[in-house]
Short mmCIF file of C-alpha atoms and ligand atoms in Angstrom, two decimals:
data_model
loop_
_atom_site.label_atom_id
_atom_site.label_comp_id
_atom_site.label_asym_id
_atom_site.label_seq_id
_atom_site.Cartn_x
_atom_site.Cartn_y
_atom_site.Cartn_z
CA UNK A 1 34.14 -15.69 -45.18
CA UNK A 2 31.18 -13.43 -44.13
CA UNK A 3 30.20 -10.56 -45.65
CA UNK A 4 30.63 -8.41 -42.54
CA UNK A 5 33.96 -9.44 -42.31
CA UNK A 6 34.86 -8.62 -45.88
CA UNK A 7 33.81 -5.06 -44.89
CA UNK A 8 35.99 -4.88 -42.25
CA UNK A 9 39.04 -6.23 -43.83
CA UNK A 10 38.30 -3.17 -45.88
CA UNK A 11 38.00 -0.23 -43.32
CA UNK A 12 41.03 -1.67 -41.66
CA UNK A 13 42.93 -2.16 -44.81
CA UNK A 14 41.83 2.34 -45.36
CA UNK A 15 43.46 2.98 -41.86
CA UNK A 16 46.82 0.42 -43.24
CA UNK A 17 46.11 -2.32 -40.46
CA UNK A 18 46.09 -6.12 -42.45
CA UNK A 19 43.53 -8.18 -40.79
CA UNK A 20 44.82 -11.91 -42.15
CA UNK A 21 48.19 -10.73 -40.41
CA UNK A 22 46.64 -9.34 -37.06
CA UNK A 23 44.54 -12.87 -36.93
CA UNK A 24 47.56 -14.94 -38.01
CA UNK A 25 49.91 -13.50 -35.28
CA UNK A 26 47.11 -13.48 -32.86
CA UNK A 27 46.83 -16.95 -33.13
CA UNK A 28 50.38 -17.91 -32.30
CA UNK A 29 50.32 -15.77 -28.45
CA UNK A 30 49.75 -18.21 -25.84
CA UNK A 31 47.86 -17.49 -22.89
CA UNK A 32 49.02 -19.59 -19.92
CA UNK A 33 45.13 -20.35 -18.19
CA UNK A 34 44.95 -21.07 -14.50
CA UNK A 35 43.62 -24.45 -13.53
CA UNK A 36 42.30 -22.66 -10.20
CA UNK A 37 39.69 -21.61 -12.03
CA UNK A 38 38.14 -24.93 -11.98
CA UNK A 39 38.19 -26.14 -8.41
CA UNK A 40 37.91 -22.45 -6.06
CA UNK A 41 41.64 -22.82 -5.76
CA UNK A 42 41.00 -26.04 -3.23
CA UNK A 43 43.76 -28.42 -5.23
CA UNK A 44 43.95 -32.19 -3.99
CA UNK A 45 46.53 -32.62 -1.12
CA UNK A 46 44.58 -30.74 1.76
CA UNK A 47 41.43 -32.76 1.69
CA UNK A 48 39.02 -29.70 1.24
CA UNK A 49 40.49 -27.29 3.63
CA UNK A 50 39.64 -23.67 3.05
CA UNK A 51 41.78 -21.43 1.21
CA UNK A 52 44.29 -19.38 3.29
CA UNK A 53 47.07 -17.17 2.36
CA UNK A 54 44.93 -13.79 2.60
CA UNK A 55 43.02 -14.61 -0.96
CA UNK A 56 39.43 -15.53 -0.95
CA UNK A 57 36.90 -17.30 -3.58
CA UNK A 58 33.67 -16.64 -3.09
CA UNK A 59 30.45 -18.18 -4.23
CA UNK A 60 28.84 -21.90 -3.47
CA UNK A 61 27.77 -22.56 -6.94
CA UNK A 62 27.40 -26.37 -7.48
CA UNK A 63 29.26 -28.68 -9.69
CA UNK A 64 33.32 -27.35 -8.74
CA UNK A 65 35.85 -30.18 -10.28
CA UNK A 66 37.34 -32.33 -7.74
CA UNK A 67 39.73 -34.65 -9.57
CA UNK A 68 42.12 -34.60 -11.69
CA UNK A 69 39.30 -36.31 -14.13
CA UNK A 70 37.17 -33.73 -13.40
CA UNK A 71 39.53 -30.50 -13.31
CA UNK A 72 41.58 -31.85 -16.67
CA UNK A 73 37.74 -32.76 -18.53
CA UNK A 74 36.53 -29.54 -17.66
CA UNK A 75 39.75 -27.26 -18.59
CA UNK A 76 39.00 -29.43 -22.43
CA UNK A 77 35.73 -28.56 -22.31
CA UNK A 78 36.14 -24.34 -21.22
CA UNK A 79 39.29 -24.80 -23.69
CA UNK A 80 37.15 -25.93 -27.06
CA UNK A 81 35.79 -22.65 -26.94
CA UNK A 82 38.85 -20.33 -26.39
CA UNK A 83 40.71 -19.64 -30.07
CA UNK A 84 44.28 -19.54 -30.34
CA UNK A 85 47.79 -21.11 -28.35
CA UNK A 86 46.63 -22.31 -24.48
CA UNK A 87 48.85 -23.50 -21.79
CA UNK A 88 47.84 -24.57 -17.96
CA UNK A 89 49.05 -23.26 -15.10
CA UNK A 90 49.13 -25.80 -12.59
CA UNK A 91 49.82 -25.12 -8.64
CA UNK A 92 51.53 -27.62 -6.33
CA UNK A 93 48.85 -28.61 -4.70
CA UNK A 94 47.69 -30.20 -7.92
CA UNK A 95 50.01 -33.35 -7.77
CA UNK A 96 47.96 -36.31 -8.44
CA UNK A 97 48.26 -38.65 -5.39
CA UNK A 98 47.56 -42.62 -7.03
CA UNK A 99 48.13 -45.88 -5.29
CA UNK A 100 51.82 -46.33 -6.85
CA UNK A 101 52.49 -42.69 -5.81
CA UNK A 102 50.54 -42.14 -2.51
CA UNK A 103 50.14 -38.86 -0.54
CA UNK A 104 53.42 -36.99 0.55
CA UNK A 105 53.89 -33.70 2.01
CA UNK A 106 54.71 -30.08 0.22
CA UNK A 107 58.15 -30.65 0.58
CA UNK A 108 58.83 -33.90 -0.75
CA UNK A 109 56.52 -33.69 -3.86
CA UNK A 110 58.52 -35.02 -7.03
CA UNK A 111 57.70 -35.25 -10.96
CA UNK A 112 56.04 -38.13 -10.77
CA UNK A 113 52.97 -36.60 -8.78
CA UNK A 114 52.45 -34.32 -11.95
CA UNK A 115 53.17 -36.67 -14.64
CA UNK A 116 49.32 -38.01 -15.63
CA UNK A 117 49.39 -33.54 -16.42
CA UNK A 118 52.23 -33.79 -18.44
CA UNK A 119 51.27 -36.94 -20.52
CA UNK A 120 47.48 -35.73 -20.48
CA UNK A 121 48.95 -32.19 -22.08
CA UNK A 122 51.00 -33.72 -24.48
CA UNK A 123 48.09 -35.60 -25.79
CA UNK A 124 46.13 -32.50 -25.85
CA UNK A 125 48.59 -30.26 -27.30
CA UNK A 126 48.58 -27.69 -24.41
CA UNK A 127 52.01 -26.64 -22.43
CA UNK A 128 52.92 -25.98 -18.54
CA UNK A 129 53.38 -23.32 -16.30
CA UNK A 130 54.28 -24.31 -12.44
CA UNK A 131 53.84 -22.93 -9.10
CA UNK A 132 54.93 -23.71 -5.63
CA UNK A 133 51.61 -23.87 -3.35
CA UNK A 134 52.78 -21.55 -0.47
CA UNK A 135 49.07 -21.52 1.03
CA UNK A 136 46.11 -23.80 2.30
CA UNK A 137 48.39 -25.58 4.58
CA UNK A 138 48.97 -26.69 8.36
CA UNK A 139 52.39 -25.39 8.28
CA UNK A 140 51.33 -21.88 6.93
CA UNK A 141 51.77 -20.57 10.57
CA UNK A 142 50.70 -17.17 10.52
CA UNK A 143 50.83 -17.25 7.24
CA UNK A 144 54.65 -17.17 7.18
CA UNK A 145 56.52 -19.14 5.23
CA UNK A 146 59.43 -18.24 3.55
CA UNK A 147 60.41 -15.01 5.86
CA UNK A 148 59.06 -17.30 9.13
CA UNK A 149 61.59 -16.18 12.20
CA UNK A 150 60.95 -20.23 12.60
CA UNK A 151 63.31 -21.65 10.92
CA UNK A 152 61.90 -25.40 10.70
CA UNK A 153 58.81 -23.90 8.98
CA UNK A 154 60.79 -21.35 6.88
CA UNK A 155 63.06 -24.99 5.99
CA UNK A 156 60.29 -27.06 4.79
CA UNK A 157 58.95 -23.81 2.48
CA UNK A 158 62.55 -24.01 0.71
CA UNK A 159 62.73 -27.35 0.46
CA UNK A 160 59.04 -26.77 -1.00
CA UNK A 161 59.98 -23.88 -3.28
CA UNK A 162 63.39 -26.40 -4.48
CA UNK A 163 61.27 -29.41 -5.10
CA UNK A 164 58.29 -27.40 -7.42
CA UNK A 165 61.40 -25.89 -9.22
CA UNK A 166 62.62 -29.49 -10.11
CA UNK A 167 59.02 -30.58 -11.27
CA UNK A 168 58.76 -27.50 -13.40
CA UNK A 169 62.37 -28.27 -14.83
CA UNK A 170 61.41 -31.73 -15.48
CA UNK A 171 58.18 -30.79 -17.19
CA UNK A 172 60.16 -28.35 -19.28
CA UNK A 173 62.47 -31.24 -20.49
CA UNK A 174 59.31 -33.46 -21.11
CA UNK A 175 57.43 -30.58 -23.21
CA UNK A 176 61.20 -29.20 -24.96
CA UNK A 177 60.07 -26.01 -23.05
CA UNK A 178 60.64 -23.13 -20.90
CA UNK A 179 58.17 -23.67 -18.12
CA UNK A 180 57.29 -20.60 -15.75
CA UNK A 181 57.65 -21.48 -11.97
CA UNK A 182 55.91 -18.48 -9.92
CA UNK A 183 56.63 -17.74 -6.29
CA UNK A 184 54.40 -16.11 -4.84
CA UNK A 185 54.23 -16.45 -1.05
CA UNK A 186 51.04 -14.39 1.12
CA UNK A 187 54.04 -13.42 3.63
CA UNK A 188 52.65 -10.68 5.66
CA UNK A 189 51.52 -9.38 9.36
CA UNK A 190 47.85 -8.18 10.02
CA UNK A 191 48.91 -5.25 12.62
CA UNK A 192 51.95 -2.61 12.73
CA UNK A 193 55.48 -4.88 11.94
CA UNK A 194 58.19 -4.31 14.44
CA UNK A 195 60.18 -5.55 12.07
CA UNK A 196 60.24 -5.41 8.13
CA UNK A 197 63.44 -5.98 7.61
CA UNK A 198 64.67 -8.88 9.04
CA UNK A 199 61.21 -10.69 7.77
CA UNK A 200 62.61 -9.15 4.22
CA UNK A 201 66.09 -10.65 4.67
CA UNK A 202 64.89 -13.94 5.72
CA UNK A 203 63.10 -13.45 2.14
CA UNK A 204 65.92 -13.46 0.53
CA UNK A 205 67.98 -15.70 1.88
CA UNK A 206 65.27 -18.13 1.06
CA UNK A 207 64.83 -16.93 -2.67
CA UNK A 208 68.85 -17.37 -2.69
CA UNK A 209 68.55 -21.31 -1.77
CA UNK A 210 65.51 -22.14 -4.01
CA UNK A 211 67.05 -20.11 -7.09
CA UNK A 212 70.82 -22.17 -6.68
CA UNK A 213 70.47 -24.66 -8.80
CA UNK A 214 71.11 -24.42 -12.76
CA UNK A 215 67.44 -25.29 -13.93
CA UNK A 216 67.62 -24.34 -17.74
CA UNK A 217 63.93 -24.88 -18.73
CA UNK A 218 62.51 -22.68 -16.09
CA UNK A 219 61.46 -19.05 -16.27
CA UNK A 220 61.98 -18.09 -12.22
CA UNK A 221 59.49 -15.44 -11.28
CA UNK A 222 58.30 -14.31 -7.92
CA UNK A 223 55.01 -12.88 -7.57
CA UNK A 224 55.11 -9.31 -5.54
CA UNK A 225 52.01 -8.15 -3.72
CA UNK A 226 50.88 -5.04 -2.13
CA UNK A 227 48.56 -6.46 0.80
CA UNK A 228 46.40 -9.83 1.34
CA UNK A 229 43.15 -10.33 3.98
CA UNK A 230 44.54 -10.62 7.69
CA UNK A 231 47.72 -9.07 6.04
CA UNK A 232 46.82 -5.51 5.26
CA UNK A 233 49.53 -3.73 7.28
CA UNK A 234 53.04 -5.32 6.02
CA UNK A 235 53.63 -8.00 2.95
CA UNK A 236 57.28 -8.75 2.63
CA UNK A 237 57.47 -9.59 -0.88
CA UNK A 238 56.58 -5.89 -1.64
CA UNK A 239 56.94 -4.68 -5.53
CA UNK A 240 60.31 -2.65 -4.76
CA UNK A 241 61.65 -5.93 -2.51
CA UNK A 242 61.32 -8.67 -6.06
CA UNK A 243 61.72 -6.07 -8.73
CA UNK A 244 65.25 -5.32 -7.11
CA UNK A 245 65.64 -9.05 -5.86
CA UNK A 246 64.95 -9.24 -10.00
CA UNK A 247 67.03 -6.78 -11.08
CA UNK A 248 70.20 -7.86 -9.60
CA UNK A 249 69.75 -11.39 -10.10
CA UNK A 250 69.50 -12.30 -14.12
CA UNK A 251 67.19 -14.81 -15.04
CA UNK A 252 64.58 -14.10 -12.25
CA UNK A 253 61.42 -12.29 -12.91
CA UNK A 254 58.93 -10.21 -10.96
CA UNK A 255 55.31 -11.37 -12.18
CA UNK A 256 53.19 -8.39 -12.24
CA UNK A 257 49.41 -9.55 -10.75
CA UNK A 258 47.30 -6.56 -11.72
CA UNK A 259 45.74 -7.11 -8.80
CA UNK A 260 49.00 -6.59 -6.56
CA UNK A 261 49.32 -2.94 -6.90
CA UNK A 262 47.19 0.34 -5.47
CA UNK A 263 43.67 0.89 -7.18
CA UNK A 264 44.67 4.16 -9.08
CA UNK A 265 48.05 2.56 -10.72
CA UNK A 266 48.06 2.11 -14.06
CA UNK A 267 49.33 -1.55 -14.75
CA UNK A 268 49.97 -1.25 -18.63
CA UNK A 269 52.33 1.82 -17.99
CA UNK A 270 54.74 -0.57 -16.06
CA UNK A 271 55.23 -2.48 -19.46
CA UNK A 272 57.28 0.06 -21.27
CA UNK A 273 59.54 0.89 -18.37
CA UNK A 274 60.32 -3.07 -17.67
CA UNK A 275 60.81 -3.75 -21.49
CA UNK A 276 64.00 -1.36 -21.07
CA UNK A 277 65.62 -3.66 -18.71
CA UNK A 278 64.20 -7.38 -18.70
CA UNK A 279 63.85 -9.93 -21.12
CA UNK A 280 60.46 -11.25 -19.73
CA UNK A 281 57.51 -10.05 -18.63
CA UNK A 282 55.82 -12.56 -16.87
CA UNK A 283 52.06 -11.46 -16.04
CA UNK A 284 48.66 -12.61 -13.79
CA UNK A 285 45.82 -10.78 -15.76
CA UNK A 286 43.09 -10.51 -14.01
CA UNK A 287 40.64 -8.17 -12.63
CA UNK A 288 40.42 -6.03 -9.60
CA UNK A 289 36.77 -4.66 -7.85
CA UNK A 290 37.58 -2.32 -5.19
CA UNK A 291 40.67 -5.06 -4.03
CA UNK A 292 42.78 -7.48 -4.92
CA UNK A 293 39.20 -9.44 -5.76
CA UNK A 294 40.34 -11.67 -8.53
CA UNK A 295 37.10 -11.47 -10.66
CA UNK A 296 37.04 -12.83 -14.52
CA UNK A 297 38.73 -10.97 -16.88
CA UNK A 298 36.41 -9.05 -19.16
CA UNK A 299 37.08 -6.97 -21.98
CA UNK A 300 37.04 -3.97 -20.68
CA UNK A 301 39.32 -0.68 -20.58
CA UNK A 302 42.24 -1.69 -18.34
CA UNK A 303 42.77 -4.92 -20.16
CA UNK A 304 42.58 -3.41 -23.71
CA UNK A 305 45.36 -0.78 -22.47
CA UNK A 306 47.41 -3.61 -21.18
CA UNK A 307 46.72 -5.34 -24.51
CA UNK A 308 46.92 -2.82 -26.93
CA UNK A 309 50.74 -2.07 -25.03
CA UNK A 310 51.69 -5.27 -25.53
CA UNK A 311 50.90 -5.42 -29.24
CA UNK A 312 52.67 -1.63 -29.65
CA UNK A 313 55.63 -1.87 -28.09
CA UNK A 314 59.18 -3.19 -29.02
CA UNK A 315 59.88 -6.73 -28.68
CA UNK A 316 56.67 -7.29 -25.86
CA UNK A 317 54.71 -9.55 -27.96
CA UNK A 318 57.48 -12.16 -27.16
CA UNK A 319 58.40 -10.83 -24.19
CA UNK A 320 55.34 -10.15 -22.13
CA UNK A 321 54.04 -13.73 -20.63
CA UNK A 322 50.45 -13.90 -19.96
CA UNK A 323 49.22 -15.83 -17.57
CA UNK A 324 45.58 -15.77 -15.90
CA UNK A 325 44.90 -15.42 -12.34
CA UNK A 326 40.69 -15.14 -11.58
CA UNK A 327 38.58 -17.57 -9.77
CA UNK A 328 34.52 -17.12 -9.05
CA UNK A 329 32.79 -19.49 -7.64
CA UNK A 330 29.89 -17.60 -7.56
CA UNK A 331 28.85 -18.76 -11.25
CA UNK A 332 29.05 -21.40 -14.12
CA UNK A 333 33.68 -22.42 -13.67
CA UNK A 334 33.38 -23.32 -17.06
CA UNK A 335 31.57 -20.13 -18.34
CA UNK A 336 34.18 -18.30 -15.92
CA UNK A 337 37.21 -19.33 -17.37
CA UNK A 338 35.65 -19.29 -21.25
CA UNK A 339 34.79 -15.70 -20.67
CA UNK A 340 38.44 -14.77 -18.70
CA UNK A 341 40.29 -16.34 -21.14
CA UNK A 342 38.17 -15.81 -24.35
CA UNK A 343 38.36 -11.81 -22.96
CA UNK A 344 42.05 -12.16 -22.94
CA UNK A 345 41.71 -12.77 -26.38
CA UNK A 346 40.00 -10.66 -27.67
CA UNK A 347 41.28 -7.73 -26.47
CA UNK A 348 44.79 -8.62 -28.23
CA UNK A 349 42.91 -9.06 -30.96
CA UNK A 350 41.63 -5.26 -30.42
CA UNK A 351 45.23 -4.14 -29.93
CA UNK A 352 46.42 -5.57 -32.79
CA UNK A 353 43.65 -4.10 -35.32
CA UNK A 354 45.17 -0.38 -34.72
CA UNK A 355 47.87 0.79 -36.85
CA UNK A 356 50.90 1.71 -34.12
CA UNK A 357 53.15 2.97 -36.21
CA UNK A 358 51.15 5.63 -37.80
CA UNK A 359 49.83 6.67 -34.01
CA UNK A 360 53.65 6.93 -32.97
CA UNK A 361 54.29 9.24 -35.96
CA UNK A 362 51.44 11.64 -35.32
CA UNK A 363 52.89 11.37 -31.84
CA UNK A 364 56.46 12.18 -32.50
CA UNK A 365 55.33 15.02 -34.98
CA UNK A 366 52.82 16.66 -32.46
CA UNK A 367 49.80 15.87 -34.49
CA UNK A 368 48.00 15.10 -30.92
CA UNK A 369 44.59 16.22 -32.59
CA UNK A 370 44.62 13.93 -35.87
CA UNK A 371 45.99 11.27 -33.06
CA UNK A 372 43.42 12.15 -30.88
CA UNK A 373 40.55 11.52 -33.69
CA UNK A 374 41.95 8.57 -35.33
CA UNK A 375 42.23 7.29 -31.61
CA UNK A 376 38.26 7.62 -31.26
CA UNK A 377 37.96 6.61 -34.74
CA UNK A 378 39.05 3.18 -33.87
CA UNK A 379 36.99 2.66 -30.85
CA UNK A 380 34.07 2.08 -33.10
CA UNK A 381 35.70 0.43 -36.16
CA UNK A 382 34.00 -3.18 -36.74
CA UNK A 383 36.46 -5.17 -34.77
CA UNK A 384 33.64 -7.78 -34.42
CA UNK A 385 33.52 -9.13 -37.28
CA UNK A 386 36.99 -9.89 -37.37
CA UNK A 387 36.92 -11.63 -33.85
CA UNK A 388 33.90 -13.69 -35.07
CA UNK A 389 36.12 -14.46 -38.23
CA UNK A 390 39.08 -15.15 -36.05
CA UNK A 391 37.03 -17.58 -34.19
CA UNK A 392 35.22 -18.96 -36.90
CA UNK A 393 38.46 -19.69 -38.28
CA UNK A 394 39.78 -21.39 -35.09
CA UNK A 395 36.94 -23.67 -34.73
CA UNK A 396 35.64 -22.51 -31.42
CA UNK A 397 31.84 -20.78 -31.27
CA UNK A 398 31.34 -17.23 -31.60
CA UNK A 399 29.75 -15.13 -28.57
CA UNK A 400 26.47 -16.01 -29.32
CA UNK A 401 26.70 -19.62 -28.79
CA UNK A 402 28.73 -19.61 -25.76
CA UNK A 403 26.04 -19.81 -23.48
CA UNK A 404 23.88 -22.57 -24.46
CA UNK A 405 26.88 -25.03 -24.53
CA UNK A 406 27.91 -23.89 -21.19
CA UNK A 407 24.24 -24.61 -20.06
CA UNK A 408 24.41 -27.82 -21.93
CA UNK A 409 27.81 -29.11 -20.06
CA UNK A 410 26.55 -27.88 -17.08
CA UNK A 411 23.06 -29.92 -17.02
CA UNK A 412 24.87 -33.12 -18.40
CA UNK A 413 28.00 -33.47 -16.20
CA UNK A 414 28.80 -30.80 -13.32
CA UNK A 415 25.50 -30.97 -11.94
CA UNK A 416 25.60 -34.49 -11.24
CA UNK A 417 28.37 -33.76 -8.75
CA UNK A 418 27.05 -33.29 -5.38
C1 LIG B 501 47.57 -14.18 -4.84
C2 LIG B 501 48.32 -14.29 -6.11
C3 LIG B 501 48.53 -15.70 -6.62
C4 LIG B 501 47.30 -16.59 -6.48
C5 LIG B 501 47.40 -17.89 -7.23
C6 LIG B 501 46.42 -18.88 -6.75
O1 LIG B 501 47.28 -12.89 -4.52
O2 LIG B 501 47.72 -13.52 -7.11
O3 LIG B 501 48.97 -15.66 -7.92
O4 LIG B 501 46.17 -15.93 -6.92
O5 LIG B 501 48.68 -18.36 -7.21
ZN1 LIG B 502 48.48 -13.75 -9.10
#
């Protein structure tokens, strides 16, 4: 144990937080990472079409995973340096295609396209999250597809959204877990609608068919959005169309992307109010500049509020699911996704190091100036050494080696991909 970190047990022990507990609970949260990360969202059923669906990666730095080999050694690699409980998200469009189980279409993908993830994750120790690819594909017309007024493209999107739901089932029985399948569909029109509503039913109906079946190892969620590139005046799966699609139908979930709201809104403030009436809170952290950009998570001051509400109130360490949603390919994947995630991290491990019950009482007895100081007090307590203890701990590098052994992978495998 270092000596810095002896001192901080200390301080923290004078303000009543218990750093062994903070770092033992911190270590059981898992954060679900996204394997888009990896590859600039590009998957392996479209050849290397460009990404559609009104989200954008940007960037042309060398060495992006193009394999399953690739992706899966990569994710272990970025992964030996994130501390505590991982799982993957995974995307449709990341079935493996082999010569026993050749190409098929959206629609007709089954468990055995995803099956070298689930027996490479069992080996590794990591669990699944699912998604249903509704983008980055020739059927995506106008980037309709599950509110299309066609109704053979709005079929094969169900039949889509029924068969990802039966993977993710499947993988839940394989891992004995509950296995989040996200919807999230870029539905939307670039200019004035003429018509919201029927686009909205047409929504619904098709939510209706993909949610019939009893699938008892999934967590259904649908993603809600406020706008998308080309789709900036109308997107049907609005927050007020899934969070009352959610609220009247038990079991499914709107994921809250803190991207998919307006600039000024206050994403951790939701948490409270949705703790009062759902079970889960299924989440894409991530990080917003100026849009809906989709940057690395950093530790910075909206994702320590987010994390410091999940570690405060009632019952949201369980409940609130945290899944990752960035992708740059404008630097290093691998030191992108060991920053997003390792930032993720951390700042739980900030939220935890506060004592929340004393800061309620001097709330709920109007002490706002003691709370007010011991607030500020905190901001500068030496939460570093206990994250470098926490890691140390873990077996993963601190900050200050992170670097070199990103440079290191980088000059001995992903830049011999051309
Ligand atoms: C898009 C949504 C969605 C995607 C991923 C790839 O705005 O955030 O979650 O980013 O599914
Ligand atoms: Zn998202």
């Amino acid at each position: 144990m270092s000596q810095a970190y002896e001192l901080a047990k200390e301080a923290y022990a004078k303000i009543g937080v218990d750093t062994e507990a903070v770092m033992a609970k911190l270590a059981q949260k898992e954060i679900s990472v996204n394997c888009w990360q990896g590859d600039d969202v590009v998957g392996f059923d479209q050849g290397d079409n460009p990404l559609s669906g009104g989200i954008q990666t940007t960037g042309d730095y060398p060495g992006r995973a193009r394999t399953f080999e690739e992706l899966t050694a990569d994710f272990e690699k970025a992964m030996s340096m994130v501390p505590g409980a991982k799982r993957i998200a995974l995307h449709a469009s990341y079935a493996v295609f082999t010569d026993e189980h050749p190409w098929v279409d959206r629609d007709k993908l089954e468990y055995c396209h995803f099956e070298p993830w689930v027996n490479w994750a069992k080996e590794k120790g990591y669990k699944i999250d699912f998604n249903p690819t509704f983008f980055s594909h020739p059927k995506m017309n106008n980037e309709l597809s599950l509110s299309s007024p066609d109704e053979e493209t709005r079929q094969f999107w169900i039949n889509h959204g029924i068969a990802s739901r039966r993977i993710a089932e499947r993988i839940g029985q394989e891992l004995d877990d509950q296995v989040v399948n996200n919807v999230w569909v870029p539905d939307g029109l670039k200019d004035i609608p003429a018509d919201r509503y029927g686009m909205r039913e047409r929504l619904k109906d098709s939510l209706d068919q993909i949610f019939a079946e009893d699938c008892p190892h999934v967590i259904d969620c649908a993603e809600s959005k406020v706008f998308g590139i080309g789709l900036e005046s109308f997107t049907v799966g609005s927050n007020e169309f899934y969070m009352s699609y959610a609220g009247t139908h038990p079991g499914v979930y709107n994921l809250i992307d803190m991207g998919h709201y307006h600039p000024t809104e206050n994403v951790a403030d939701k948490l409270s109010a949705l703790l009062l009436f759902f079970d889960k809170i299924p989440m894409h952290v991530t990080r917003s500049v100026r849009w809906d950009s989709d940057h690395v998570v950093l530790f910075d001051d909206t994702i320590r509020e987010l994390a410091v509400e999940i570690a405060r109130c009632p019952g949201a360490w369980e409940k609130v699911l945290i899944g990752l949603d960035f992708f740059d390919a404008s630097i290093n994947r691998i030191g992108a996704w060991v920053t997003g995630a390792r930032a993720m991290e951390k700042s739980l491990c900030y939220a935890l190091l506060q004592p929340h019950a004393y800061l309620k009482q001097l709330q709920d007895e109007y002490r706002n100036t003691e709370k007010m100081i011991l607030i500020e007090q905190i901001k500068s307590m030496p939460f570093g050494a206990v994250w470098e203890e926490y890691c140390a701990r873990q077996g993963v590098p601190c900050d200050d080696e992170l670097f070199a052994l990103v440079e290191q992978y980088e000059k001995d495998v992903t830049s011999k991909r051309d």
